[in-house]
Structure formats: C-alpha cells, structure tokens
PDB file of C-alpha atoms in Angstrom:
ATOM      1  CA  UNK T   1       0.398  -0.251  -0.009  1.00 49.00           C
ATOM      2  CA  UNK T   2       1.324   3.380  -1.227  1.00 50.00           C
ATOM      3  CA  UNK T   3       1.762   5.959   1.927  1.00 52.00           C
ATOM      4  CA  UNK T   4       0.549   9.067   1.972  1.00 45.00           C
ATOM      5  CA  UNK T   5       2.627  12.005   1.663  1.00 52.00           C
ATOM      6  CA  UNK T   6       3.656  13.615   4.972  1.00 52.00           C
ATOM      7  CA  UNK T   7       1.959  17.083   3.904  1.00 52.00           C
ATOM      8  CA  UNK T   8      -1.256  15.440   3.316  1.00 44.00           C
ATOM      9  CA  UNK T   9      -1.585  13.617   6.855  1.00 42.00           C
ATOM     10  CA  UNK T  10      -0.275  16.686   8.305  1.00 48.00           C
ATOM     11  CA  UNK T  11      -3.290  18.479   6.130  1.00 47.00           C
ATOM     12  CA  UNK T  12      -5.675  15.652   7.426  1.00 43.00           C
ATOM     13  CA  UNK T  13      -4.798  16.158  11.115  1.00 47.00           C
ATOM     14  CA  UNK T  14      -5.630  19.844  10.433  1.00 44.00           C
ATOM     15  CA  UNK T  15      -8.282  19.057   9.246  1.00 49.00           C
ATOM     16  CA  UNK T  16     -10.095  17.104  11.733  1.00 41.00           C
ATOM     17  CA  UNK T  17      -8.543  19.432  14.201  1.00 45.00           C
ATOM     18  CA  UNK T  18     -10.291  22.025  13.274  1.00 44.00           C
ATOM     19  CA  UNK T  19     -13.388  20.181  12.889  1.00 44.00           C
ATOM     20  CA  UNK T  20     -13.659  18.733  15.955  1.00 44.00           C
ATOM     21  CA  UNK T  21     -12.986  22.314  18.214  1.00 45.00           C
ATOM     22  CA  UNK T  22     -16.124  23.740  14.521  1.00 43.00           C
ATOM     23  CA  UNK T  23     -18.107  21.106  16.716  1.00 47.00           C
ATOM     24  CA  UNK T  24     -17.404  21.127  20.444  1.00 62.00           C
ATOM     25  CA  UNK T  25     -19.990  23.252  23.138  1.00 71.00           C
ATOM     26  CA  UNK T  26     -18.442  26.674  24.702  1.00 79.00           C
ATOM     27  CA  UNK T  27     -18.466  27.157  28.198  1.00 92.00           C
ATOM     28  CA  UNK T  28     -21.262  29.496  29.026  1.00 96.00           C
ATOM     29  CA  UNK T  29     -21.125  31.106  32.083  1.00 97.00           C
ATOM     30  CA  UNK T  30     -24.050  33.184  34.654  1.00 97.00           C
ATOM     31  CA  UNK T  31     -24.305  34.858  37.701  1.00 96.00           C
ATOM     32  CA  UNK T  32     -26.909  35.566  40.414  1.00 96.00           C
ATOM     33  CA  UNK T  33     -26.505  39.349  40.399  1.00 93.00           C
ATOM     34  CA  UNK T  34     -29.296  41.189  38.680  1.00 89.00           C
ATOM     35  CA  UNK T  35     -28.075  44.742  36.825  1.00 86.00           C
ATOM     36  CA  UNK T  36     -30.542  46.495  38.928  1.00 73.00           C
ATOM     37  CA  UNK T  37     -28.828  45.492  42.135  1.00 68.00           C
ATOM     38  CA  UNK T  38     -24.991  46.593  41.022  1.00 61.00           C
ATOM     39  CA  UNK T  39     -25.211  49.916  42.197  1.00 62.00           C
ATOM     40  CA  UNK T  40     -27.048  50.874  44.877  1.00 64.00           C
ATOM     41  CA  UNK T  41     -28.429  54.422  45.942  1.00 68.00           C
ATOM     42  CA  UNK T  42     -26.459  55.808  48.609  1.00 71.00           C
ATOM     43  CA  UNK T  43     -28.635  56.781  51.656  1.00 70.00           C
ATOM     44  CA  UNK T  44     -29.338  59.310  53.376  1.00 73.00           C
ATOM     45  CA  UNK T  45     -27.756  58.952  56.711  1.00 80.00           C
ATOM     46  CA  UNK T  46     -24.465  56.421  55.836  1.00 84.00           C
ATOM     47  CA  UNK T  47     -25.755  52.258  55.992  1.00 90.00           C
ATOM     48  CA  UNK T  48     -23.165  49.976  56.362  1.00 94.00           C
ATOM     49  CA  UNK T  49     -23.089  46.080  55.755  1.00 95.00           C
ATOM     50  CA  UNK T  50     -20.892  42.908  56.144  1.00 96.00           C
ATOM     51  CA  UNK T  51     -21.933  40.058  54.537  1.00 97.00           C
ATOM     52  CA  UNK T  52     -20.312  36.747  56.184  1.00 95.00           C
ATOM     53  CA  UNK T  53     -19.716  33.956  53.536  1.00 96.00           C
ATOM     54  CA  UNK T  54     -23.068  32.065  52.991  1.00 97.00           C
ATOM     55  CA  UNK T  55     -23.193  28.855  54.306  1.00 98.00           C
ATOM     56  CA  UNK T  56     -25.004  26.459  51.579  1.00 97.00           C
ATOM     57  CA  UNK T  57     -24.440  23.004  51.003  1.00 96.00           C
ATOM     58  CA  UNK T  58     -21.662  20.371  50.391  1.00 95.00           C
ATOM     59  CA  UNK T  59     -22.720  19.379  47.248  1.00 94.00           C
ATOM     60  CA  UNK T  60     -23.699  23.124  46.138  1.00 96.00           C
ATOM     61  CA  UNK T  61     -20.094  24.664  46.932  1.00 96.00           C
ATOM     62  CA  UNK T  62     -18.866  24.061  42.956  1.00 96.00           C
ATOM     63  CA  UNK T  63     -18.752  26.728  39.748  1.00 96.00           C
ATOM     64  CA  UNK T  64     -20.914  24.461  38.310  1.00 97.00           C
ATOM     65  CA  UNK T  65     -24.766  24.251  37.688  1.00 97.00           C
ATOM     66  CA  UNK T  66     -26.282  21.670  39.437  1.00 95.00           C
ATOM     67  CA  UNK T  67     -29.641  20.755  37.345  1.00 96.00           C
ATOM     68  CA  UNK T  68     -32.701  17.532  38.356  1.00 93.00           C
ATOM     69  CA  UNK T  69     -34.221  16.513  35.340  1.00 87.00           C
ATOM     70  CA  UNK T  70     -37.897  16.457  34.848  1.00 82.00           C
ATOM     71  CA  UNK T  71     -39.008  12.828  35.976  1.00 76.00           C
ATOM     72  CA  UNK T  72     -35.719  12.235  36.970  1.00 69.00           C
ATOM     73  CA  UNK T  73     -35.949  10.691  40.305  1.00 75.00           C
ATOM     74  CA  UNK T  74     -33.162  11.578  42.826  1.00 81.00           C
ATOM     75  CA  UNK T  75     -30.509  11.677  40.162  1.00 87.00           C
ATOM     76  CA  UNK T  76     -28.331  15.237  39.231  1.00 91.00           C
ATOM     77  CA  UNK T  77     -26.814  16.409  36.308  1.00 94.00           C
ATOM     78  CA  UNK T  78     -23.730  18.031  36.997  1.00 95.00           C
ATOM     79  CA  UNK T  79     -23.011  20.418  33.711  1.00 95.00           C
ATOM     80  CA  UNK T  80     -19.767  20.922  33.320  1.00 95.00           C
ATOM     81  CA  UNK T  81     -20.410  23.723  30.670  1.00 96.00           C
ATOM     82  CA  UNK T  82     -22.982  25.601  32.476  1.00 97.00           C
ATOM     83  CA  UNK T  83     -21.280  27.257  35.298  1.00 97.00           C
ATOM     84  CA  UNK T  84     -21.418  30.141  37.910  1.00 97.00           C
ATOM     85  CA  UNK T  85     -18.536  33.455  37.526  1.00 96.00           C
ATOM     86  CA  UNK T  86     -17.123  32.004  40.808  1.00 96.00           C
ATOM     87  CA  UNK T  87     -17.535  29.063  42.924  1.00 96.00           C
ATOM     88  CA  UNK T  88     -21.691  29.314  43.747  1.00 97.00           C
ATOM     89  CA  UNK T  89     -21.118  30.337  48.064  1.00 97.00           C
ATOM     90  CA  UNK T  90     -18.746  32.908  46.377  1.00 96.00           C
ATOM     91  CA  UNK T  91     -21.545  34.277  43.990  1.00 97.00           C
ATOM     92  CA  UNK T  92     -24.072  34.751  46.031  1.00 97.00           C
ATOM     93  CA  UNK T  93     -22.323  36.182  48.232  1.00 97.00           C
ATOM     94  CA  UNK T  94     -21.630  38.254  45.587  1.00 95.00           C
ATOM     95  CA  UNK T  95     -24.509  38.690  44.527  1.00 96.00           C
ATOM     96  CA  UNK T  96     -26.734  39.244  47.807  1.00 97.00           C
ATOM     97  CA  UNK T  97     -24.317  41.566  49.099  1.00 96.00           C
ATOM     98  CA  UNK T  98     -25.192  43.816  45.828  1.00 94.00           C
ATOM     99  CA  UNK T  99     -28.590  43.410  46.233  1.00 95.00           C
ATOM    100  CA  UNK T 100     -28.588  44.376  49.844  1.00 96.00           C
ATOM    101  CA  UNK T 101     -26.663  47.472  49.717  1.00 94.00           C
ATOM    102  CA  UNK T 102     -28.710  48.560  46.367  1.00 93.00           C
ATOM    103  CA  UNK T 103     -31.808  48.026  48.271  1.00 93.00           C
ATOM    104  CA  UNK T 104     -30.455  49.518  51.486  1.00 93.00           C
ATOM    105  CA  UNK T 105     -28.985  52.604  49.989  1.00 92.00           C
ATOM    106  CA  UNK T 106     -25.653  50.666  51.752  1.00 92.00           C
ATOM    107  CA  UNK T 107     -21.853  50.266  51.467  1.00 91.00           C
ATOM    108  CA  UNK T 108     -20.632  47.144  51.484  1.00 92.00           C
ATOM    109  CA  UNK T 109     -17.564  46.841  54.310  1.00 91.00           C
ATOM    110  CA  UNK T 110     -17.031  42.859  54.079  1.00 87.00           C
ATOM    111  CA  UNK T 111     -13.743  43.570  52.517  1.00 80.00           C
ATOM    112  CA  UNK T 112     -12.760  46.855  54.439  1.00 78.00           C
ATOM    113  CA  UNK T 113     -12.960  50.271  54.066  1.00 74.00           C
ATOM    114  CA  UNK T 114     -15.196  51.215  57.277  1.00 73.00           C
ATOM    115  CA  UNK T 115     -14.338  52.975  60.775  1.00 75.00           C
ATOM    116  CA  UNK T 116     -14.507  51.143  64.086  1.00 76.00           C
ATOM    117  CA  UNK T 117     -16.247  53.712  64.975  1.00 78.00           C
ATOM    118  CA  UNK T 118     -19.056  53.581  62.163  1.00 85.00           C
ATOM    119  CA  UNK T 119     -21.643  50.387  63.337  1.00 91.00           C
ATOM    120  CA  UNK T 120     -22.826  47.955  60.656  1.00 94.00           C
ATOM    121  CA  UNK T 121     -24.999  45.398  60.211  1.00 96.00           C
ATOM    122  CA  UNK T 122     -23.746  41.834  60.323  1.00 96.00           C
ATOM    123  CA  UNK T 123     -25.267  39.200  58.219  1.00 98.00           C
ATOM    124  CA  UNK T 124     -25.006  35.599  58.325  1.00 98.00           C
ATOM    125  CA  UNK T 125     -26.852  33.361  55.600  1.00 98.00           C
ATOM    126  CA  UNK T 126     -27.601  29.734  55.342  1.00 98.00           C
ATOM    127  CA  UNK T 127     -28.582  28.451  52.092  1.00 98.00           C
ATOM    128  CA  UNK T 128     -31.586  25.322  52.939  1.00 97.00           C
ATOM    129  CA  UNK T 129     -32.413  24.198  49.709  1.00 96.00           C
ATOM    130  CA  UNK T 130     -31.677  25.595  46.155  1.00 97.00           C
ATOM    131  CA  UNK T 131     -33.110  23.096  43.504  1.00 96.00           C
ATOM    132  CA  UNK T 132     -33.326  23.492  39.619  1.00 96.00           C
ATOM    133  CA  UNK T 133     -35.775  21.784  38.111  1.00 95.00           C
ATOM    134  CA  UNK T 134     -35.445  21.675  34.522  1.00 94.00           C
ATOM    135  CA  UNK T 135     -38.165  23.702  32.031  1.00 95.00           C
ATOM    136  CA  UNK T 136     -40.339  23.798  35.493  1.00 96.00           C
ATOM    137  CA  UNK T 137     -38.526  25.530  38.665  1.00 97.00           C
ATOM    138  CA  UNK T 138     -35.900  27.328  40.917  1.00 98.00           C
ATOM    139  CA  UNK T 139     -37.032  26.564  44.561  1.00 97.00           C
ATOM    140  CA  UNK T 140     -34.915  27.993  47.252  1.00 98.00           C
ATOM    141  CA  UNK T 141     -34.769  28.347  51.146  1.00 98.00           C
ATOM    142  CA  UNK T 142     -32.817  30.598  52.901  1.00 98.00           C
ATOM    143  CA  UNK T 143     -32.458  31.413  56.644  1.00 98.00           C
ATOM    144  CA  UNK T 144     -30.338  34.535  58.098  1.00 98.00           C
ATOM    145  CA  UNK T 145     -28.935  36.226  61.452  1.00 97.00           C
ATOM    146  CA  UNK T 146     -29.023  40.120  61.613  1.00 97.00           C
ATOM    147  CA  UNK T 147     -26.851  42.163  64.131  1.00 95.00           C
ATOM    148  CA  UNK T 148     -25.501  45.657  64.917  1.00 94.00           C
ATOM    149  CA  UNK T 149     -21.842  45.297  65.321  1.00 91.00           C
ATOM    150  CA  UNK T 150     -22.266  47.637  68.381  1.00 92.00           C
ATOM    151  CA  UNK T 151     -25.330  45.409  70.146  1.00 90.00           C
ATOM    152  CA  UNK T 152     -25.509  42.088  71.409  1.00 90.00           C
ATOM    153  CA  UNK T 153     -29.279  42.048  70.406  1.00 90.00           C
ATOM    154  CA  UNK T 154     -29.565  39.971  67.099  1.00 92.00           C
ATOM    155  CA  UNK T 155     -32.815  38.981  64.804  1.00 94.00           C
ATOM    156  CA  UNK T 156     -33.393  35.950  63.013  1.00 95.00           C
ATOM    157  CA  UNK T 157     -35.387  35.035  60.038  1.00 96.00           C
ATOM    158  CA  UNK T 158     -35.650  33.270  57.123  1.00 96.00           C
ATOM    159  CA  UNK T 159     -37.397  33.216  53.694  1.00 97.00           C
ATOM    160  CA  UNK T 160     -38.602  30.352  51.156  1.00 97.00           C
ATOM    161  CA  UNK T 161     -39.706  30.921  47.333  1.00 97.00           C
ATOM    162  CA  UNK T 162     -40.110  29.508  44.070  1.00 97.00           C
ATOM    163  CA  UNK T 163     -39.446  30.899  40.447  1.00 98.00           C
ATOM    164  CA  UNK T 164     -41.262  29.240  37.762  1.00 97.00           C
ATOM    165  CA  UNK T 165     -39.067  29.113  34.721  1.00 97.00           C
ATOM    166  CA  UNK T 166     -39.347  27.738  31.263  1.00 96.00           C
ATOM    167  CA  UNK T 167     -37.230  25.476  28.664  1.00 95.00           C
ATOM    168  CA  UNK T 168     -33.628  25.828  28.565  1.00 95.00           C
ATOM    169  CA  UNK T 169     -30.423  26.784  31.301  1.00 96.00           C
ATOM    170  CA  UNK T 170     -30.806  30.128  30.697  1.00 97.00           C
ATOM    171  CA  UNK T 171     -34.401  30.108  31.690  1.00 97.00           C
ATOM    172  CA  UNK T 172     -33.323  27.854  35.154  1.00 97.00           C
ATOM    173  CA  UNK T 173     -29.965  30.342  35.870  1.00 97.00           C
ATOM    174  CA  UNK T 174     -32.482  33.751  35.339  1.00 97.00           C
ATOM    175  CA  UNK T 175     -34.733  31.693  37.706  1.00 97.00           C
ATOM    176  CA  UNK T 176     -32.373  31.474  40.221  1.00 98.00           C
ATOM    177  CA  UNK T 177     -31.316  34.889  39.413  1.00 97.00           C
ATOM    178  CA  UNK T 178     -34.448  36.390  40.391  1.00 97.00           C
ATOM    179  CA  UNK T 179     -35.412  33.706  43.332  1.00 97.00           C
ATOM    180  CA  UNK T 180     -31.336  35.099  44.800  1.00 97.00           C
ATOM    181  CA  UNK T 181     -33.071  39.009  44.451  1.00 96.00           C
ATOM    182  CA  UNK T 182     -36.062  37.728  46.406  1.00 96.00           C
ATOM    183  CA  UNK T 183     -34.300  36.824  48.891  1.00 97.00           C
ATOM    184  CA  UNK T 184     -32.295  40.158  49.162  1.00 97.00           C
ATOM    185  CA  UNK T 185     -35.281  41.245  48.682  1.00 95.00           C
ATOM    186  CA  UNK T 186     -36.582  40.393  51.988  1.00 97.00           C
ATOM    187  CA  UNK T 187     -33.324  40.269  54.295  1.00 97.00           C
ATOM    188  CA  UNK T 188     -32.900  43.917  53.264  1.00 96.00           C
ATOM    189  CA  UNK T 189     -36.496  44.522  54.241  1.00 95.00           C
ATOM    190  CA  UNK T 190     -35.321  43.341  57.783  1.00 95.00           C
ATOM    191  CA  UNK T 191     -32.374  45.565  58.459  1.00 96.00           C
ATOM    192  CA  UNK T 192     -34.645  48.191  57.327  1.00 93.00           C
ATOM    193  CA  UNK T 193     -37.036  47.348  60.568  1.00 94.00           C
ATOM    194  CA  UNK T 194     -34.311  47.158  62.900  1.00 94.00           C
ATOM    195  CA  UNK T 195     -33.474  50.292  61.893  1.00 91.00           C
ATOM    196  CA  UNK T 196     -36.579  51.953  63.198  1.00 90.00           C
ATOM    197  CA  UNK T 197     -37.118  49.145  65.949  1.00 90.00           C
ATOM    198  CA  UNK T 198     -34.402  47.319  67.431  1.00 86.00           C
ATOM    199  CA  UNK T 199     -36.945  45.191  68.474  1.00 84.00           C
ATOM    200  CA  UNK T 200     -38.729  44.925  65.692  1.00 83.00           C
ATOM    201  CA  UNK T 201     -40.147  40.817  64.595  1.00 74.00           C
ATOM    202  CA  UNK T 202     -39.059  38.490  61.019  1.00 80.00           C
ATOM    203  CA  UNK T 203     -40.654  40.351  58.417  1.00 62.00           C
ATOM    204  CA  UNK T 204     -38.187  38.724  55.295  1.00 55.00           C
ATOM    205  CA  UNK T 205     -40.634  34.951  55.647  1.00 53.00           C
ATOM    206  CA  UNK T 206     -42.865  34.874  52.850  1.00 49.00           C
TER     207      UNK T 206
END
C-alpha cells in the first residue's frame, strides 16, 4: 500500500482538529447578581453592611450548575459547560451583598473600609435549599441572622420561594437570579425594620 505524503497527512490531521473544535460546545458562564442590584442608591445617612460567607450545602459548593431533570427521580446533573462566574457560594454572597446594599442604599464593607466608630449590620446567611428543576422552577430557602456591630441583640429570620422557569439552561439561570434577588429583598426589609425598631419581629418571610 502506498503511503500518503507527510504534507497530506498533516493537512488531514489539521482538518480533523478544526472540525473537532467547530463541533465542541463552548463553556457558558452565569451570574446570580441581578443587573438592577449592581449600583446602590446612597442612603441619606451612611449605612454599612458586613455579609459573612454564605453557608451552603456541600453539593452546591462548586462552579458547575446542578440541575434536576424532570422525571429524573433523585438524579442530579452536574453541567460541566454551564457554570456560575465563581464558585456558587462566592457568587451567592456577592449577589446577596449587592442586592441588600442596593435596597438599603448601603455600603458593603465586608472586605474593609469601615472606621471602628461606624456601626455596621452584620449578616450571616445560611442556604437551606436551592433546587433548579429543568423547565419547571427554582426552589430556594434561606435563613439568616442580623446583628448590629455595636449591639449584642440579634434577630433571626427566613425566606422561602419558588420561581417558575421556561425551557433551557438560560431560563434556569434567570430563575435562580430572581430567587436570589427575592432573598436579598427579604433580608434588606428586615434590616430596614431593625433600623426603625431594634426589637422588630421578622419581616422577611413570605
């Protein structure tokens, strides 16, 4: 059998490589931060918040999106090519911080920038549930504790909700974004109530 010239073999290998690259699906990245939450409107009196790292279930502590298939029972799909822009717990903390700050007109000083004489609202959030069900809905449940840095009094609250979604991973990501924004609104509502009345009852649920 006659051997093919090396130049022809090289051309064939290159064409196969290009074809393989053309058919591969590029990675896609998503954010939990809603665009409207990006820039807070400053409050008349400076308000500072400190948001601790969000405690999330270990199965969610990854950049890949986790999706439950309809009719898939207990099976969960880890989507390697559909990822959050950071590890899920970091993405969630940043989105919540932006959402709370935006609604309160507050400054997030979690990473510094606050003088010791300036009190801040310290917020610790725990994610109880975050289930993305393909072409159906996103179910989420949060609990949190709020305490002012110059006080020993703390308040605990929780929120749970469900966001309907349409077909596709983009729709799931937007549903997750809306659920996160709703949680941020609930936390901000409680902080606002505590600003007015330090003994205010939980106003985040619902």
